[in-house]
């Protein structure tokens, strides 16, 4: 009998170990060490780069309201995200200084969300319809990752971000020219638009009769109904050896092997969708949210939180193709980062949400099919 008990105990312990290494528990993957290095994109700031105010160099700022009625056709498919309760944040933060915790119970109402990140083609339609000029175009430059720039472009740059020297302010970089004046988006119309500031994103969403998601809405959608998981699909980064997101593989920032098929942005439907039908909720490009940034959160239960009433930076979520666990372990649903609202970069985009029902030809994922 003692022998049987011993064998049963061994079996239980083995089962627990297997469970901890799989997705049958909560967020189990070891976190990056506190103070781990960052890809540096949260440090991108026009003030730090000494940029001139576009108002002082002849550009004019157009109010978003000018563009609100221009979208007569649906720009992208949207899915219905049924409201509910979820655990926001984590008590096992990968990057504690980002304010990923504490985990707290949050209720969000129902909303619709773009299936895809806003693409270059969609943004081009917006520009053609409105004549809008992005902040990067007004400033005359934007931040780009050194590893994707041509030698000719790099030879003209004398500045860098001190805390992340692989980030360079590139003259002429904007949504039309992601790596500077010698680049274009001709063969990237189905890639996410980049080099868009928070104000640019808000203006586009307003024109499309939509808005940016709150951080709570974004994280709820990212989790796709899964409870206490690291990624939109579970706890394993590459289940059965398959890539589920456009991330960095290799030695950051020196070498990206492109094992997932890409070393820069990827077409917006290149990787599997989560249970809500949303693609690229982590990886590819960072996504702006509507919230102001804070690292202090209440543990009290909340309903449709919208973040602090004011601040200096806006929250972005999802990570990008530059994220690697050793440098920017922010491609988790609970992960978060920030930038000043006028910042733009070669790995920063957005998607929109809508409170009301979109037009009839938009894809609707009904609650009874989840």
CSV table of C-alpha atoms in Angstrom, one decimal:
chain,number,residue,atom,x,y,z
A,1,UNK,CA,0.0,0.0,0.0
A,2,UNK,CA,2.9,2.4,0.8
A,3,UNK,CA,4.4,1.6,-2.6
A,4,UNK,CA,1.0,2.4,-4.3
A,5,UNK,CA,0.9,5.7,-2.4
A,6,UNK,CA,4.4,6.5,-3.4
A,7,UNK,CA,3.7,5.8,-7.1
A,8,UNK,CA,0.5,7.9,-6.9
A,9,UNK,CA,2.4,10.8,-5.4
A,10,UNK,CA,5.1,10.7,-8.1
A,11,UNK,CA,2.4,10.7,-10.8
A,12,UNK,CA,0.7,13.8,-9.2
A,13,UNK,CA,4.0,15.7,-9.0
A,14,UNK,CA,4.9,14.9,-12.7
A,15,UNK,CA,1.4,16.1,-13.7
A,16,UNK,CA,1.9,19.3,-11.9
A,17,UNK,CA,5.2,19.9,-13.5
A,18,UNK,CA,3.8,19.3,-17.0
A,19,UNK,CA,0.9,21.6,-16.2
A,20,UNK,CA,3.3,24.4,-15.1
A,21,UNK,CA,5.2,24.1,-18.4
A,22,UNK,CA,2.0,24.2,-20.5
A,23,UNK,CA,-1.0,26.5,-20.7
A,24,UNK,CA,-3.2,24.7,-18.1
A,25,UNK,CA,-2.4,27.2,-15.4
A,26,UNK,CA,-2.2,31.0,-15.3
A,27,UNK,CA,0.6,33.2,-16.6
A,28,UNK,CA,3.5,30.8,-15.9
A,29,UNK,CA,6.3,31.8,-18.3
A,30,UNK,CA,9.3,33.2,-16.4
A,31,UNK,CA,9.3,37.0,-16.5
A,32,UNK,CA,12.2,39.0,-17.7
A,33,UNK,CA,14.4,40.2,-14.8
A,34,UNK,CA,13.4,43.5,-13.3
A,35,UNK,CA,15.2,46.3,-14.9
A,36,UNK,CA,15.7,44.2,-18.1
A,37,UNK,CA,16.8,46.2,-21.2
A,38,UNK,CA,14.2,47.8,-23.5
A,39,UNK,CA,14.1,48.3,-27.2
A,40,UNK,CA,13.9,52.0,-26.3
A,41,UNK,CA,10.8,53.0,-28.2
A,42,UNK,CA,9.2,54.4,-25.1
A,43,UNK,CA,12.0,56.9,-24.9
A,44,UNK,CA,11.2,58.4,-28.3
A,45,UNK,CA,10.2,62.0,-27.8
A,46,UNK,CA,10.3,65.0,-30.0
A,47,UNK,CA,11.3,67.2,-27.1
A,48,UNK,CA,14.2,65.0,-26.3
A,49,UNK,CA,15.3,65.1,-30.0
A,50,UNK,CA,15.1,68.9,-29.9
A,51,UNK,CA,12.4,69.0,-32.6
A,52,UNK,CA,10.8,72.4,-33.5
A,53,UNK,CA,7.2,73.0,-32.9
A,54,UNK,CA,5.4,72.6,-36.3
A,55,UNK,CA,3.4,75.7,-35.6
A,56,UNK,CA,6.6,77.6,-35.6
A,57,UNK,CA,7.8,76.3,-38.9
A,58,UNK,CA,4.7,77.1,-41.0
A,59,UNK,CA,2.6,74.1,-40.5
A,60,UNK,CA,-1.0,74.4,-39.2
A,61,UNK,CA,-2.9,72.1,-36.9
A,62,UNK,CA,-6.3,71.0,-38.2
A,63,UNK,CA,-9.0,70.1,-35.7
A,64,UNK,CA,-10.2,66.5,-36.0
A,65,UNK,CA,-13.8,67.7,-36.3
A,66,UNK,CA,-13.1,68.8,-39.8
A,67,UNK,CA,-13.0,65.2,-41.0
A,68,UNK,CA,-15.8,63.5,-39.1
A,69,UNK,CA,-18.3,63.1,-41.9
A,70,UNK,CA,-16.0,62.0,-44.7
A,71,UNK,CA,-16.1,58.2,-44.4
A,72,UNK,CA,-19.0,57.0,-46.5
A,73,UNK,CA,-17.8,53.5,-46.9
A,74,UNK,CA,-16.5,50.9,-44.4
A,75,UNK,CA,-12.7,50.9,-44.3
A,76,UNK,CA,-12.2,47.6,-42.6
A,77,UNK,CA,-14.0,44.6,-41.2
A,78,UNK,CA,-14.9,44.9,-37.5
A,79,UNK,CA,-15.9,42.2,-35.0
A,80,UNK,CA,-18.4,42.4,-32.2
A,81,UNK,CA,-16.6,42.1,-28.8
A,82,UNK,CA,-19.3,41.1,-26.3
A,83,UNK,CA,-18.9,43.0,-23.0
A,84,UNK,CA,-17.9,41.1,-19.9
A,85,UNK,CA,-15.6,40.9,-16.9
A,86,UNK,CA,-11.9,40.0,-17.0
A,87,UNK,CA,-8.7,40.2,-14.9
A,88,UNK,CA,-6.7,43.2,-16.2
A,89,UNK,CA,-3.0,43.4,-15.7
A,90,UNK,CA,-0.9,40.7,-13.9
A,91,UNK,CA,0.5,39.9,-10.5
A,92,UNK,CA,3.5,38.3,-12.2
A,93,UNK,CA,4.7,41.3,-14.2
A,94,UNK,CA,7.3,40.8,-16.9
A,95,UNK,CA,8.4,44.4,-16.6
A,96,UNK,CA,7.3,45.7,-13.1
A,97,UNK,CA,8.3,49.3,-13.7
A,98,UNK,CA,5.7,49.5,-16.5
A,99,UNK,CA,2.9,49.3,-14.0
A,100,UNK,CA,1.6,45.9,-15.3
A,101,UNK,CA,0.1,45.1,-11.9
A,102,UNK,CA,-1.7,44.7,-9.7
A,103,UNK,CA,-4.2,42.3,-11.4
A,104,UNK,CA,-7.7,43.8,-11.0
A,105,UNK,CA,-11.2,42.9,-11.9
A,106,UNK,CA,-12.6,45.1,-14.7
A,107,UNK,CA,-15.9,45.1,-16.5
A,108,UNK,CA,-16.1,46.5,-20.1
A,109,UNK,CA,-19.2,47.1,-22.2
A,110,UNK,CA,-19.7,45.6,-25.6
A,111,UNK,CA,-18.0,47.3,-28.6
A,112,UNK,CA,-16.8,46.6,-32.1
A,113,UNK,CA,-13.1,46.5,-33.0
A,114,UNK,CA,-11.2,46.5,-36.3
A,115,UNK,CA,-10.1,43.0,-37.2
A,116,UNK,CA,-6.8,44.4,-38.5
A,117,UNK,CA,-4.4,47.2,-37.7
A,118,UNK,CA,-5.1,50.2,-39.9
A,119,UNK,CA,-3.2,49.6,-43.2
A,120,UNK,CA,-1.3,51.9,-45.5
A,121,UNK,CA,-4.0,51.6,-48.0
A,122,UNK,CA,-6.7,52.6,-45.6
A,123,UNK,CA,-4.7,55.5,-44.3
A,124,UNK,CA,-4.0,56.6,-47.9
A,125,UNK,CA,-7.8,56.7,-48.5
A,126,UNK,CA,-8.1,58.9,-45.5
A,127,UNK,CA,-5.4,61.3,-46.7
A,128,UNK,CA,-6.8,61.5,-50.2
A,129,UNK,CA,-10.3,62.3,-48.9
A,130,UNK,CA,-9.2,64.9,-46.4
A,131,UNK,CA,-5.8,66.3,-47.3
A,132,UNK,CA,-4.7,65.7,-43.8
A,133,UNK,CA,-1.0,66.2,-43.0
A,134,UNK,CA,0.5,64.0,-40.3
A,135,UNK,CA,2.6,65.3,-37.5
A,136,UNK,CA,5.7,63.5,-38.9
A,137,UNK,CA,5.2,65.4,-42.2
A,138,UNK,CA,4.8,68.7,-40.3
A,139,UNK,CA,8.0,68.1,-38.3
A,140,UNK,CA,9.9,66.8,-41.3
A,141,UNK,CA,11.2,63.7,-39.6
A,142,UNK,CA,10.3,60.7,-37.5
A,143,UNK,CA,12.1,57.9,-35.6
A,144,UNK,CA,13.2,54.8,-37.4
A,145,UNK,CA,15.1,51.7,-36.4
A,146,UNK,CA,18.7,51.8,-37.7
A,147,UNK,CA,18.6,48.2,-38.8
A,148,UNK,CA,16.0,48.8,-41.5
A,149,UNK,CA,17.6,52.0,-43.0
A,150,UNK,CA,19.7,52.2,-46.1
A,151,UNK,CA,23.4,53.2,-45.9
A,152,UNK,CA,22.6,56.4,-47.8
A,153,UNK,CA,20.0,57.4,-45.2
A,154,UNK,CA,22.2,56.5,-42.2
A,155,UNK,CA,25.1,58.5,-43.6
A,156,UNK,CA,23.1,61.7,-43.3
A,157,UNK,CA,22.2,61.2,-39.7
A,158,UNK,CA,24.2,62.8,-36.9
A,159,UNK,CA,21.9,62.2,-34.0
A,160,UNK,CA,20.5,59.2,-32.1
A,161,UNK,CA,18.4,58.5,-29.0
A,162,UNK,CA,21.0,58.4,-26.2
A,163,UNK,CA,19.4,55.6,-24.2
A,164,UNK,CA,18.7,53.6,-27.4
A,165,UNK,CA,21.2,54.5,-30.2
A,166,UNK,CA,19.6,52.2,-32.7
A,167,UNK,CA,16.7,54.7,-32.9
A,168,UNK,CA,17.5,57.5,-35.3
A,169,UNK,CA,15.5,60.7,-36.2
A,170,UNK,CA,15.2,60.3,-40.0
A,171,UNK,CA,14.6,63.3,-42.2
A,172,UNK,CA,11.7,62.7,-44.5
A,173,UNK,CA,10.5,59.6,-42.7
A,174,UNK,CA,6.7,59.4,-42.5
A,175,UNK,CA,3.8,57.1,-43.4
A,176,UNK,CA,4.5,57.4,-47.1
A,177,UNK,CA,8.3,56.9,-46.6
A,178,UNK,CA,8.8,54.5,-43.7
A,179,UNK,CA,12.6,54.4,-43.9
A,180,UNK,CA,13.2,57.9,-45.2
A,181,UNK,CA,13.0,59.6,-48.5
A,182,UNK,CA,14.4,56.7,-50.5
A,183,UNK,CA,11.6,54.3,-49.4
A,184,UNK,CA,7.9,54.0,-50.2
A,185,UNK,CA,4.8,51.9,-49.5
A,186,UNK,CA,4.1,50.7,-53.0
A,187,UNK,CA,4.5,47.1,-52.1
A,188,UNK,CA,3.3,47.5,-48.5
A,189,UNK,CA,-0.3,48.7,-48.9
A,190,UNK,CA,-1.5,45.8,-46.8
A,191,UNK,CA,1.0,46.4,-44.0
A,192,UNK,CA,0.1,48.5,-41.0
A,193,UNK,CA,0.6,52.2,-41.3
A,194,UNK,CA,3.4,53.5,-39.2
A,195,UNK,CA,4.9,56.9,-38.3
A,196,UNK,CA,1.5,58.1,-37.0
A,197,UNK,CA,1.2,60.1,-33.8
A,198,UNK,CA,-1.6,59.8,-31.3
A,199,UNK,CA,-3.3,62.8,-32.8
A,200,UNK,CA,-3.0,61.4,-36.3
A,201,UNK,CA,-4.7,58.1,-35.1
A,202,UNK,CA,-7.5,60.0,-33.3
A,203,UNK,CA,-8.2,62.1,-36.4
A,204,UNK,CA,-8.4,59.0,-38.6
A,205,UNK,CA,-10.7,57.2,-36.2
A,206,UNK,CA,-12.9,60.3,-36.0
A,207,UNK,CA,-13.1,60.6,-39.8
A,208,UNK,CA,-14.1,56.9,-39.9
A,209,UNK,CA,-16.8,57.5,-37.2
A,210,UNK,CA,-14.8,55.4,-34.8
A,211,UNK,CA,-12.4,56.1,-31.9
A,212,UNK,CA,-9.3,54.6,-30.3
A,213,UNK,CA,-9.9,51.8,-27.7
A,214,UNK,CA,-9.3,52.4,-24.1
A,215,UNK,CA,-6.5,50.4,-22.6
A,216,UNK,CA,-9.1,48.2,-20.8
A,217,UNK,CA,-11.0,47.5,-24.0
A,218,UNK,CA,-7.8,46.8,-25.9
A,219,UNK,CA,-6.5,44.3,-23.3
A,220,UNK,CA,-9.9,42.6,-23.0
A,221,UNK,CA,-10.0,42.1,-26.8
A,222,UNK,CA,-6.4,40.9,-26.8
A,223,UNK,CA,-7.2,38.1,-24.4
A,224,UNK,CA,-9.9,36.8,-26.6
A,225,UNK,CA,-11.9,35.4,-23.7
A,226,UNK,CA,-8.9,33.5,-22.2
A,227,UNK,CA,-8.4,33.9,-18.5
A,228,UNK,CA,-5.0,34.8,-17.0
A,229,UNK,CA,-2.9,33.9,-20.1
A,230,UNK,CA,0.3,35.6,-21.4
A,231,UNK,CA,-0.6,35.8,-25.1
A,232,UNK,CA,-3.8,36.1,-27.1
A,233,UNK,CA,-3.5,32.3,-27.9
A,234,UNK,CA,-2.3,31.0,-24.5
A,235,UNK,CA,0.9,30.7,-22.5
A,236,UNK,CA,3.4,29.2,-25.0
A,237,UNK,CA,5.0,31.6,-27.4
A,238,UNK,CA,5.3,29.2,-30.3
A,239,UNK,CA,2.8,26.3,-29.8
A,240,UNK,CA,4.0,23.2,-31.7
A,241,UNK,CA,6.8,25.3,-33.2
A,242,UNK,CA,4.4,27.7,-35.0
A,243,UNK,CA,4.8,31.5,-35.0
A,244,UNK,CA,1.7,33.4,-33.9
A,245,UNK,CA,3.1,36.9,-34.1
A,246,UNK,CA,5.7,39.1,-35.9
A,247,UNK,CA,8.4,39.4,-33.3
A,248,UNK,CA,12.2,39.6,-33.2
A,249,UNK,CA,14.2,36.4,-33.4
A,250,UNK,CA,18.0,36.5,-32.9
A,251,UNK,CA,20.3,38.9,-31.1
A,252,UNK,CA,18.6,42.3,-30.6
A,253,UNK,CA,19.5,44.9,-31.9
A,254,UNK,CA,22.2,43.3,-34.0
A,255,UNK,CA,20.6,40.4,-35.9
A,256,UNK,CA,17.1,39.4,-36.7
A,257,UNK,CA,16.9,35.9,-38.2
A,258,UNK,CA,13.4,36.5,-39.6
A,259,UNK,CA,12.5,33.0,-38.5
A,260,UNK,CA,8.8,34.1,-38.5
A,261,UNK,CA,9.2,35.3,-42.1
A,262,UNK,CA,9.7,39.0,-41.5
A,263,UNK,CA,12.3,41.4,-40.3
A,264,UNK,CA,10.1,44.5,-40.6
A,265,UNK,CA,6.4,44.9,-40.6
A,266,UNK,CA,4.3,42.2,-42.1
A,267,UNK,CA,1.0,42.1,-44.0
A,268,UNK,CA,-1.9,42.4,-41.5
A,269,UNK,CA,-3.3,38.9,-41.9
A,270,UNK,CA,0.0,37.0,-41.8
A,271,UNK,CA,-0.6,35.3,-38.4
A,272,UNK,CA,-3.5,33.5,-36.8
A,273,UNK,CA,-6.4,35.5,-35.3
A,274,UNK,CA,-7.3,35.2,-31.6
A,275,UNK,CA,-10.7,33.8,-30.4
A,276,UNK,CA,-12.4,37.1,-31.2
A,277,UNK,CA,-11.1,37.0,-34.7
A,278,UNK,CA,-8.5,39.8,-34.2
A,279,UNK,CA,-5.2,39.6,-36.0
A,280,UNK,CA,-1.8,41.1,-34.8
A,281,UNK,CA,-3.0,42.0,-31.3
A,282,UNK,CA,0.6,41.5,-30.3
A,283,UNK,CA,3.7,42.0,-32.5
A,284,UNK,CA,3.9,43.7,-35.9
A,285,UNK,CA,3.4,47.3,-34.6
A,286,UNK,CA,2.5,48.9,-31.3
A,287,UNK,CA,-1.0,50.3,-31.1
A,288,UNK,CA,-2.1,53.6,-29.6
A,289,UNK,CA,-4.9,53.6,-27.0
A,290,UNK,CA,-6.9,56.5,-25.7
A,291,UNK,CA,-5.6,56.4,-22.1
A,292,UNK,CA,-3.1,58.7,-20.5
A,293,UNK,CA,-0.2,56.8,-18.9
A,294,UNK,CA,0.1,56.0,-15.3
A,295,UNK,CA,1.8,53.1,-13.4
A,296,UNK,CA,-0.5,53.4,-10.4
A,297,UNK,CA,-3.7,51.4,-10.5
A,298,UNK,CA,-6.5,50.8,-8.0
A,299,UNK,CA,-7.2,47.2,-6.9
A,300,UNK,CA,-10.9,48.0,-6.7
A,301,UNK,CA,-13.3,46.6,-9.2
A,302,UNK,CA,-13.9,49.0,-12.1
A,303,UNK,CA,-16.4,49.4,-14.9
A,304,UNK,CA,-15.2,50.8,-18.3
A,305,UNK,CA,-12.1,52.6,-16.9
A,306,UNK,CA,-10.7,55.3,-19.1
A,307,UNK,CA,-7.4,56.0,-17.3
A,308,UNK,CA,-6.3,59.2,-15.6
A,309,UNK,CA,-7.9,62.5,-16.7
A,310,UNK,CA,-4.5,64.0,-17.8
A,311,UNK,CA,-0.9,63.1,-18.2
A,312,UNK,CA,2.2,63.5,-20.4
A,313,UNK,CA,2.3,60.2,-22.3
A,314,UNK,CA,-0.4,58.0,-23.9
A,315,UNK,CA,-0.6,54.3,-23.5
A,316,UNK,CA,0.4,51.9,-26.3
A,317,UNK,CA,-0.1,48.2,-26.3
A,318,UNK,CA,0.9,45.0,-28.1
A,319,UNK,CA,4.6,45.3,-28.8
A,320,UNK,CA,6.1,45.2,-32.3
A,321,UNK,CA,8.4,43.3,-34.7
A,322,UNK,CA,11.3,44.7,-32.7
A,323,UNK,CA,10.2,42.9,-29.4
A,324,UNK,CA,12.4,40.1,-28.0
A,325,UNK,CA,12.2,38.8,-24.5
A,326,UNK,CA,15.8,39.9,-23.8
A,327,UNK,CA,15.1,43.5,-24.7
A,328,UNK,CA,11.3,44.3,-24.9
A,329,UNK,CA,9.2,41.6,-23.3
A,330,UNK,CA,6.1,43.6,-24.1
A,331,UNK,CA,4.3,41.3,-26.6
A,332,UNK,CA,2.0,40.1,-23.8
A,333,UNK,CA,-1.6,41.1,-23.3
A,334,UNK,CA,-0.8,42.6,-19.9
A,335,UNK,CA,2.3,44.4,-21.1
A,336,UNK,CA,2.2,48.2,-21.8
A,337,UNK,CA,4.3,51.1,-22.7
A,338,UNK,CA,4.0,54.8,-23.5
A,339,UNK,CA,5.0,57.6,-25.8
A,340,UNK,CA,4.3,61.4,-25.9
A,341,UNK,CA,1.3,62.0,-28.1
A,342,UNK,CA,3.3,63.7,-30.8
A,343,UNK,CA,5.8,60.8,-31.1
A,344,UNK,CA,5.9,58.7,-34.2
A,345,UNK,CA,8.1,55.7,-35.2
A,346,UNK,CA,8.6,52.9,-37.7
A,347,UNK,CA,7.0,50.4,-35.3
A,348,UNK,CA,4.0,52.4,-34.1
A,349,UNK,CA,0.4,52.2,-35.5
A,350,UNK,CA,-3.2,51.7,-34.3
A,351,UNK,CA,-6.6,50.2,-34.8
A,352,UNK,CA,-10.0,51.6,-34.1
A,353,UNK,CA,-13.1,50.6,-32.2
A,354,UNK,CA,-16.8,51.7,-32.5
A,355,UNK,CA,-19.5,51.7,-29.9
A,356,UNK,CA,-22.4,51.3,-32.2
A,357,UNK,CA,-23.1,48.7,-34.9
A,358,UNK,CA,-20.9,49.3,-38.0
A,359,UNK,CA,-22.3,49.1,-41.5
A,360,UNK,CA,-24.0,45.9,-42.6
A,361,UNK,CA,-21.2,44.4,-44.6
A,362,UNK,CA,-18.8,44.3,-41.6
A,363,UNK,CA,-18.1,41.0,-40.1
A,364,UNK,CA,-20.0,40.4,-36.8
A,365,UNK,CA,-18.8,37.7,-34.4
A,366,UNK,CA,-22.0,36.9,-32.4
A,367,UNK,CA,-21.9,36.0,-28.8
A,368,UNK,CA,-23.4,32.5,-29.4
A,369,UNK,CA,-20.5,31.6,-31.7
A,370,UNK,CA,-17.7,32.3,-29.2
